[in-house]
Short mmCIF file of C-alpha atoms in Angstrom, two decimals:
data_model
loop_
_atom_site.label_atom_id
_atom_site.label_comp_id
_atom_site.label_asym_id
_atom_site.label_seq_id
_atom_site.Cartn_x
_atom_site.Cartn_y
_atom_site.Cartn_z
CA UNK Z 13 0.00 0.00 0.00
CA UNK Z 14 1.33 3.46 -0.89
CA UNK Z 15 2.08 5.73 2.09
CA UNK Z 16 -0.46 8.57 1.99
CA UNK Z 17 1.69 10.71 4.29
CA UNK Z 18 4.82 11.72 2.34
CA UNK Z 19 5.58 14.39 4.97
CA UNK Z 20 6.45 11.83 7.67
CA UNK Z 21 10.20 12.67 7.55
CA UNK Z 22 9.27 16.28 8.40
CA UNK Z 23 7.66 15.27 11.70
CA UNK Z 24 9.48 16.56 14.78
CA UNK Z 25 11.60 13.95 16.56
CA UNK Z 26 11.30 13.52 20.32
CA UNK Z 27 13.99 13.05 22.97
CA UNK Z 28 13.10 9.33 23.03
CA UNK Z 29 13.69 9.10 19.24
CA UNK Z 30 17.10 10.73 19.57
CA UNK Z 31 18.00 8.46 22.47
CA UNK Z 32 17.14 5.33 20.42
CA UNK Z 33 19.50 6.49 17.65
CA UNK Z 34 22.22 7.30 20.21
CA UNK Z 35 21.87 3.79 21.66
CA UNK Z 36 22.31 2.28 18.18
CA UNK Z 37 25.50 4.35 17.75
CA UNK Z 38 26.86 3.15 21.10
CA UNK Z 39 26.26 -0.46 20.05
CA UNK Z 40 28.01 0.19 16.73
CA UNK Z 41 31.15 1.69 18.31
CA UNK Z 42 31.32 -1.17 20.83
CA UNK Z 43 31.22 -3.68 17.94
CA UNK Z 44 33.94 -1.83 16.01
CA UNK Z 45 31.62 -0.70 13.20
CA UNK Z 46 32.38 2.97 13.96
CA UNK Z 47 35.59 4.57 15.20
CA UNK Z 48 35.41 7.22 17.91
CA UNK Z 49 35.65 10.13 15.48
CA UNK Z 50 32.70 8.83 13.45
CA UNK Z 51 30.80 8.07 16.65
CA UNK Z 52 31.26 11.60 18.00
CA UNK Z 53 30.24 13.18 14.69
CA UNK Z 54 27.08 11.09 14.44
CA UNK Z 55 26.21 11.53 18.11
CA UNK Z 56 26.46 15.30 17.75
CA UNK Z 57 24.23 15.17 14.65
CA UNK Z 58 21.75 13.02 16.60
CA UNK Z 59 21.31 15.50 19.43
CA UNK Z 60 20.99 18.38 16.94
CA UNK Z 61 18.37 16.59 14.80
CA UNK Z 62 14.91 18.12 14.86
CA UNK Z 63 13.01 15.84 12.45
CA UNK Z 64 12.83 12.16 11.48
CA UNK Z 65 14.31 13.10 8.10
CA UNK Z 66 17.47 14.31 9.86
CA UNK Z 67 17.69 11.24 12.11
CA UNK Z 68 17.14 8.53 9.50
CA UNK Z 69 20.49 8.85 7.58
CA UNK Z 70 22.52 8.61 10.80
CA UNK Z 71 21.89 4.86 11.21
CA UNK Z 72 21.09 3.97 7.59
CA UNK Z 73 24.34 1.96 7.16
CA UNK Z 74 24.25 0.27 10.58
CA UNK Z 75 22.76 -3.21 11.09
CA UNK Z 76 20.66 -4.45 13.98
CA UNK Z 77 20.23 -7.99 15.25
CA UNK Z 78 19.44 -10.16 12.22
CA UNK Z 79 21.55 -8.10 9.82
CA UNK Z 80 18.91 -5.62 8.62
CA UNK Z 81 19.65 -1.88 8.63
CA UNK Z 82 18.64 -0.09 11.80
CA UNK Z 83 15.54 1.95 10.85
CA UNK Z 84 14.18 5.03 12.55
CA UNK Z 85 10.55 4.47 13.50
CA UNK Z 86 8.45 7.20 11.93
CA UNK Z 87 5.26 6.35 13.83
CA UNK Z 88 4.65 8.29 17.03
CA UNK Z 89 3.73 5.88 19.81
CA UNK Z 90 1.73 7.31 22.71
CA UNK Z 91 3.77 7.72 25.85
CA UNK Z 92 2.60 5.51 28.73
CA UNK Z 93 3.51 8.26 31.16
CA UNK Z 94 3.18 11.99 30.68
CA UNK Z 95 0.77 11.72 27.72
CA UNK Z 96 -1.88 14.44 27.57
CA UNK Z 97 -5.57 13.57 27.59
CA UNK Z 98 -6.65 16.44 25.36
CA UNK Z 99 -10.32 15.49 25.53
CA UNK Z 100 -10.35 16.51 29.20
CA UNK Z 101 -8.93 19.95 28.34
CA UNK Z 102 -11.34 20.98 25.59
CA UNK Z 103 -14.67 22.52 26.56
CA UNK Z 104 -15.99 24.75 29.30
CA UNK Z 105 -16.69 28.42 29.91
CA UNK Z 106 -13.88 30.84 29.05
CA UNK Z 107 -12.09 32.56 31.91
CA UNK Z 108 -11.56 35.83 30.03
CA UNK Z 109 -11.92 37.01 26.45
CA UNK Z 110 -9.51 39.96 26.25
CA UNK Z 111 -6.48 41.65 27.76
CA UNK Z 112 -4.90 45.06 27.26
CA UNK Z 113 -1.68 46.82 28.29
CA UNK Z 114 -1.14 50.55 27.79
CA UNK Z 115 2.32 51.51 29.05
CA UNK Z 116 2.00 48.48 31.33
CA UNK Z 117 1.72 44.71 31.06
CA UNK Z 118 -0.65 41.78 31.33
CA UNK Z 119 -0.32 38.05 31.86
CA UNK Z 120 -2.54 34.98 31.58
CA UNK Z 121 -0.97 31.78 32.86
CA UNK Z 122 -1.67 28.71 34.98
CA UNK Z 123 -5.12 27.13 34.93
CA UNK Z 124 -7.47 29.18 32.78
CA UNK Z 125 -9.82 28.50 29.88
CA UNK Z 126 -8.97 30.04 26.52
CA UNK Z 127 -12.11 31.25 24.67
CA UNK Z 128 -12.86 30.56 21.02
CA UNK Z 129 -11.71 34.13 20.33
CA UNK Z 130 -9.30 36.05 22.52
CA UNK Z 131 -8.26 39.65 21.80
CA UNK Z 132 -5.01 41.13 23.12
CA UNK Z 133 -3.83 44.74 22.75
CA UNK Z 134 -0.54 46.37 23.77
CA UNK Z 135 0.59 49.99 23.37
CA UNK Z 136 4.02 50.79 24.80
CA UNK Z 137 3.60 47.68 26.89
CA UNK Z 138 3.88 43.92 26.90
CA UNK Z 139 1.84 40.83 27.54
CA UNK Z 140 2.15 37.07 27.91
CA UNK Z 141 -0.37 34.33 27.21
CA UNK Z 142 0.82 31.02 28.64
CA UNK Z 143 -1.31 28.10 27.38
CA UNK Z 144 0.75 25.24 28.83
CA UNK Z 145 -1.68 24.51 31.67
CA UNK Z 146 -4.76 26.07 30.07
CA UNK Z 147 -8.01 24.46 28.97
CA UNK Z 148 -9.60 25.37 25.63
CA UNK Z 149 -13.23 26.30 25.05
CA UNK Z 150 -13.12 24.69 21.59
CA UNK Z 151 -10.91 22.51 19.40
CA UNK Z 152 -9.75 25.65 17.57
CA UNK Z 153 -9.11 28.97 19.28
CA UNK Z 154 -8.18 32.28 17.63
CA UNK Z 155 -5.92 34.79 19.40
CA UNK Z 156 -6.09 38.23 17.77
CA UNK Z 157 -3.11 40.41 18.69
CA UNK Z 158 -2.59 44.12 18.13
CA UNK Z 159 0.89 45.28 19.19
CA UNK Z 160 1.75 48.98 18.70
CA UNK Z 161 5.24 49.84 19.90
CA UNK Z 162 4.84 46.91 22.23
CA UNK Z 163 5.14 43.15 22.30
CA UNK Z 164 3.35 39.93 23.14
CA UNK Z 165 4.54 36.40 23.77
CA UNK Z 166 2.39 33.29 23.41
CA UNK Z 167 3.60 30.04 24.99
CA UNK Z 168 2.03 26.79 23.78
CA UNK Z 169 2.60 23.23 25.02
CA UNK Z 170 3.96 20.39 22.87
CA UNK Z 171 1.27 18.65 20.86
CA UNK Z 172 -0.70 21.80 19.98
CA UNK Z 173 -0.79 22.87 16.33
CA UNK Z 174 -0.03 26.55 15.71
CA UNK Z 175 -1.03 28.68 12.70
CA UNK Z 176 0.22 32.28 12.42
CA UNK Z 177 -1.55 34.74 10.09
CA UNK Z 178 -0.52 38.13 11.47
CA UNK Z 179 0.85 41.11 9.55
CA UNK Z 180 3.68 43.36 10.66
CA UNK Z 181 4.76 46.86 9.62
CA UNK Z 182 8.19 47.63 11.03
CA UNK Z 183 7.34 44.73 13.29
CA UNK Z 184 6.58 41.05 12.91
CA UNK Z 185 4.94 37.80 13.93
CA UNK Z 186 6.94 34.73 14.92
CA UNK Z 187 6.33 31.80 12.53
CA UNK Z 188 8.91 29.35 13.97
CA UNK Z 189 6.36 27.02 15.56
CA UNK Z 190 4.26 26.62 12.43
CA UNK Z 191 4.32 23.33 10.54
CA UNK Z 192 4.49 21.10 13.63
CA UNK Z 193 1.82 18.43 13.43
CA UNK Z 194 -0.49 18.41 16.43
CA UNK Z 195 -1.31 15.39 18.58
CA UNK Z 196 -4.55 13.52 17.79
CA UNK Z 197 -7.39 15.36 19.50
CA UNK Z 198 -5.21 18.34 20.46
CA UNK Z 199 -6.49 21.89 19.98
CA UNK Z 200 -5.39 24.22 17.21
CA UNK Z 201 -4.22 27.75 18.04
CA UNK Z 202 -4.55 30.42 15.33
CA UNK Z 203 -2.63 33.65 15.93
CA UNK Z 204 -3.56 36.67 13.80
CA UNK Z 205 -3.57 40.44 14.06
CA UNK Z 206 -1.33 43.43 13.43
CA UNK Z 207 2.05 44.63 14.73
CA UNK Z 208 3.40 48.17 14.22
CA UNK Z 209 6.85 48.82 15.66
CA UNK Z 210 6.17 45.79 17.79
CA UNK Z 211 6.20 42.02 17.69
CA UNK Z 212 4.28 38.90 18.59
CA UNK Z 213 6.35 35.88 19.58
CA UNK Z 214 5.24 32.24 19.74
CA UNK Z 215 7.26 29.56 21.54
CA UNK Z 216 6.68 25.92 22.45
CA UNK Z 217 7.72 24.83 25.96
CA UNK Z 218 6.92 22.08 28.42
CA UNK Z 219 5.98 22.91 31.99
CA UNK Z 220 8.69 22.86 34.63
CA UNK Z 221 7.12 19.76 36.20
CA UNK Z 222 7.18 17.91 32.87
CA UNK Z 223 10.77 19.02 32.20
CA UNK Z 224 11.82 17.63 35.58
CA UNK Z 225 9.93 14.37 34.98
CA UNK Z 226 11.65 13.85 31.60
CA UNK Z 227 15.05 14.61 33.12
CA UNK Z 228 14.54 12.06 35.89
CA UNK Z 229 13.30 9.50 33.38
CA UNK Z 230 16.42 9.90 31.21
CA UNK Z 231 18.68 9.71 34.25
CA UNK Z 232 17.03 6.47 35.39
CA UNK Z 233 17.37 4.92 31.92
CA UNK Z 234 21.09 5.76 31.86
CA UNK Z 235 21.64 4.26 35.31
CA UNK Z 236 19.91 1.04 34.25
CA UNK Z 237 21.92 0.90 31.03
CA UNK Z 238 25.24 1.41 32.84
CA UNK Z 239 24.39 -1.32 35.35
CA UNK Z 240 24.08 -3.87 32.53
CA UNK Z 241 27.21 -2.95 30.53
CA UNK Z 242 30.08 -5.47 30.21
CA UNK Z 243 33.71 -4.87 31.22
CA UNK Z 244 36.77 -5.18 28.96
CA UNK Z 245 37.21 -3.61 25.53
CA UNK Z 246 33.51 -2.97 25.04
CA UNK Z 247 33.38 -1.43 28.51
CA UNK Z 248 36.21 0.97 27.60
CA UNK Z 249 34.34 2.04 24.47
CA UNK Z 250 31.29 2.63 26.65
CA UNK Z 251 33.31 4.76 29.06
CA UNK Z 252 34.53 6.99 26.25
CA UNK Z 253 30.98 7.28 24.90
CA UNK Z 254 29.76 8.10 28.42
CA UNK Z 255 32.29 10.90 28.79
CA UNK Z 256 31.11 12.48 25.57
CA UNK Z 257 27.49 12.11 26.63
CA UNK Z 258 28.17 13.60 30.06
CA UNK Z 259 29.76 16.65 28.43
CA UNK Z 260 26.62 17.08 26.34
CA UNK Z 261 24.42 16.65 29.42
CA UNK Z 262 26.37 19.28 31.36
CA UNK Z 263 25.96 21.72 28.47
CA UNK Z 264 22.21 21.06 28.35
CA UNK Z 265 21.87 21.41 32.12
CA UNK Z 266 23.69 24.75 32.10
CA UNK Z 267 21.44 26.00 29.34
CA UNK Z 268 18.31 24.83 31.20
CA UNK Z 269 19.46 26.51 34.41
CA UNK Z 270 20.05 29.75 32.52
CA UNK Z 271 16.51 29.59 31.10
CA UNK Z 272 15.05 28.81 34.54
CA UNK Z 273 16.89 31.74 36.12
CA UNK Z 274 15.67 34.05 33.34
CA UNK Z 275 12.08 32.89 33.92
CA UNK Z 276 12.39 33.39 37.67
CA UNK Z 277 13.76 36.92 37.20
CA UNK Z 278 10.92 37.71 34.82
CA UNK Z 279 8.36 36.35 37.30
CA UNK Z 280 9.83 38.47 40.09
CA UNK Z 281 9.70 41.59 37.94
CA UNK Z 282 6.06 40.91 37.09
CA UNK Z 283 5.21 40.46 40.78
CA UNK Z 284 7.10 43.63 41.68
CA UNK Z 285 9.71 41.78 43.78
CA UNK Z 286 13.33 42.87 43.99
#
C-alpha cells in the first residue's frame, strides 16, 4: 500500500527518538563498526536533529540484530507516562476574552480557559499568554493580537498545532512554531492580528514539572543501562561514549538553568519583587 503521508520525515523527533538512535551508535562503536571520530560526529548530529528526516540517515548503514539496517521508527507511539488527555482539556466556559496593556503589562498563565476568540492589545507595553496549563473552550481557538510599539509572547505546550496569520509593519509575527503536526485530538491555536513597531512571539515549551519528569526518566534509563554494561574492551568504548554524553548533558543542564533563572527573574519583575 502506498504511504499517503509523504511528509512523515518532516515530523518533529522527540527526545526518546534521539536516544534510540544514540543507543544504536553506542552499540556500533562497541562492535567496532564505527571509530570514535565517526561516533562523536554522528552523536552530535543526533542531538541536533529536529526531524525524522534528519535522524534517518545517521543509522542507515548500521545493522541491527538479524543483519537488517537499523531503521528510525516514523510512527509516534503514545507515551505511557506523561501523555496528555486532550479530551479533558477541551470545553468549558472561558475565563476571560480579552487583555490590554497601555504603558504596562498583562499576563494569563496557569489554569485558565482560553475562549474561542481572545483579543489582546498592547501599546508601549507587553503581555504574555501562557497556554501550557490552560483548557480550551473549543478545538480551535483564535488569538487576535494588536501590538503597537509593544510586544506579546504566546507560549504553547507540545502537541498543539499553531497557525500564524498576522501582519507586521516595522514589526513582525513569529512563525517558527508553524508546521508542527499536532497530537490527535489536540487543539489548534490560530494567531492573527497586526504589529506596528512591535512584535508577537510564539514559543513551544513544556511545563517545569514535565521538564523535571523527563530529566529524571532519562537519568534512570542511563543508570539502568550502565548497570548492565560489560567490562573489557567494550566497557572501555562505553566509558569513552559516556564521557562524551556527560559533556553534552552538562551543556544542556547549564542551558536549562540559565533559562530557569531568566524565567524566575521575569516572574519576580512581574510580581514587583526585587
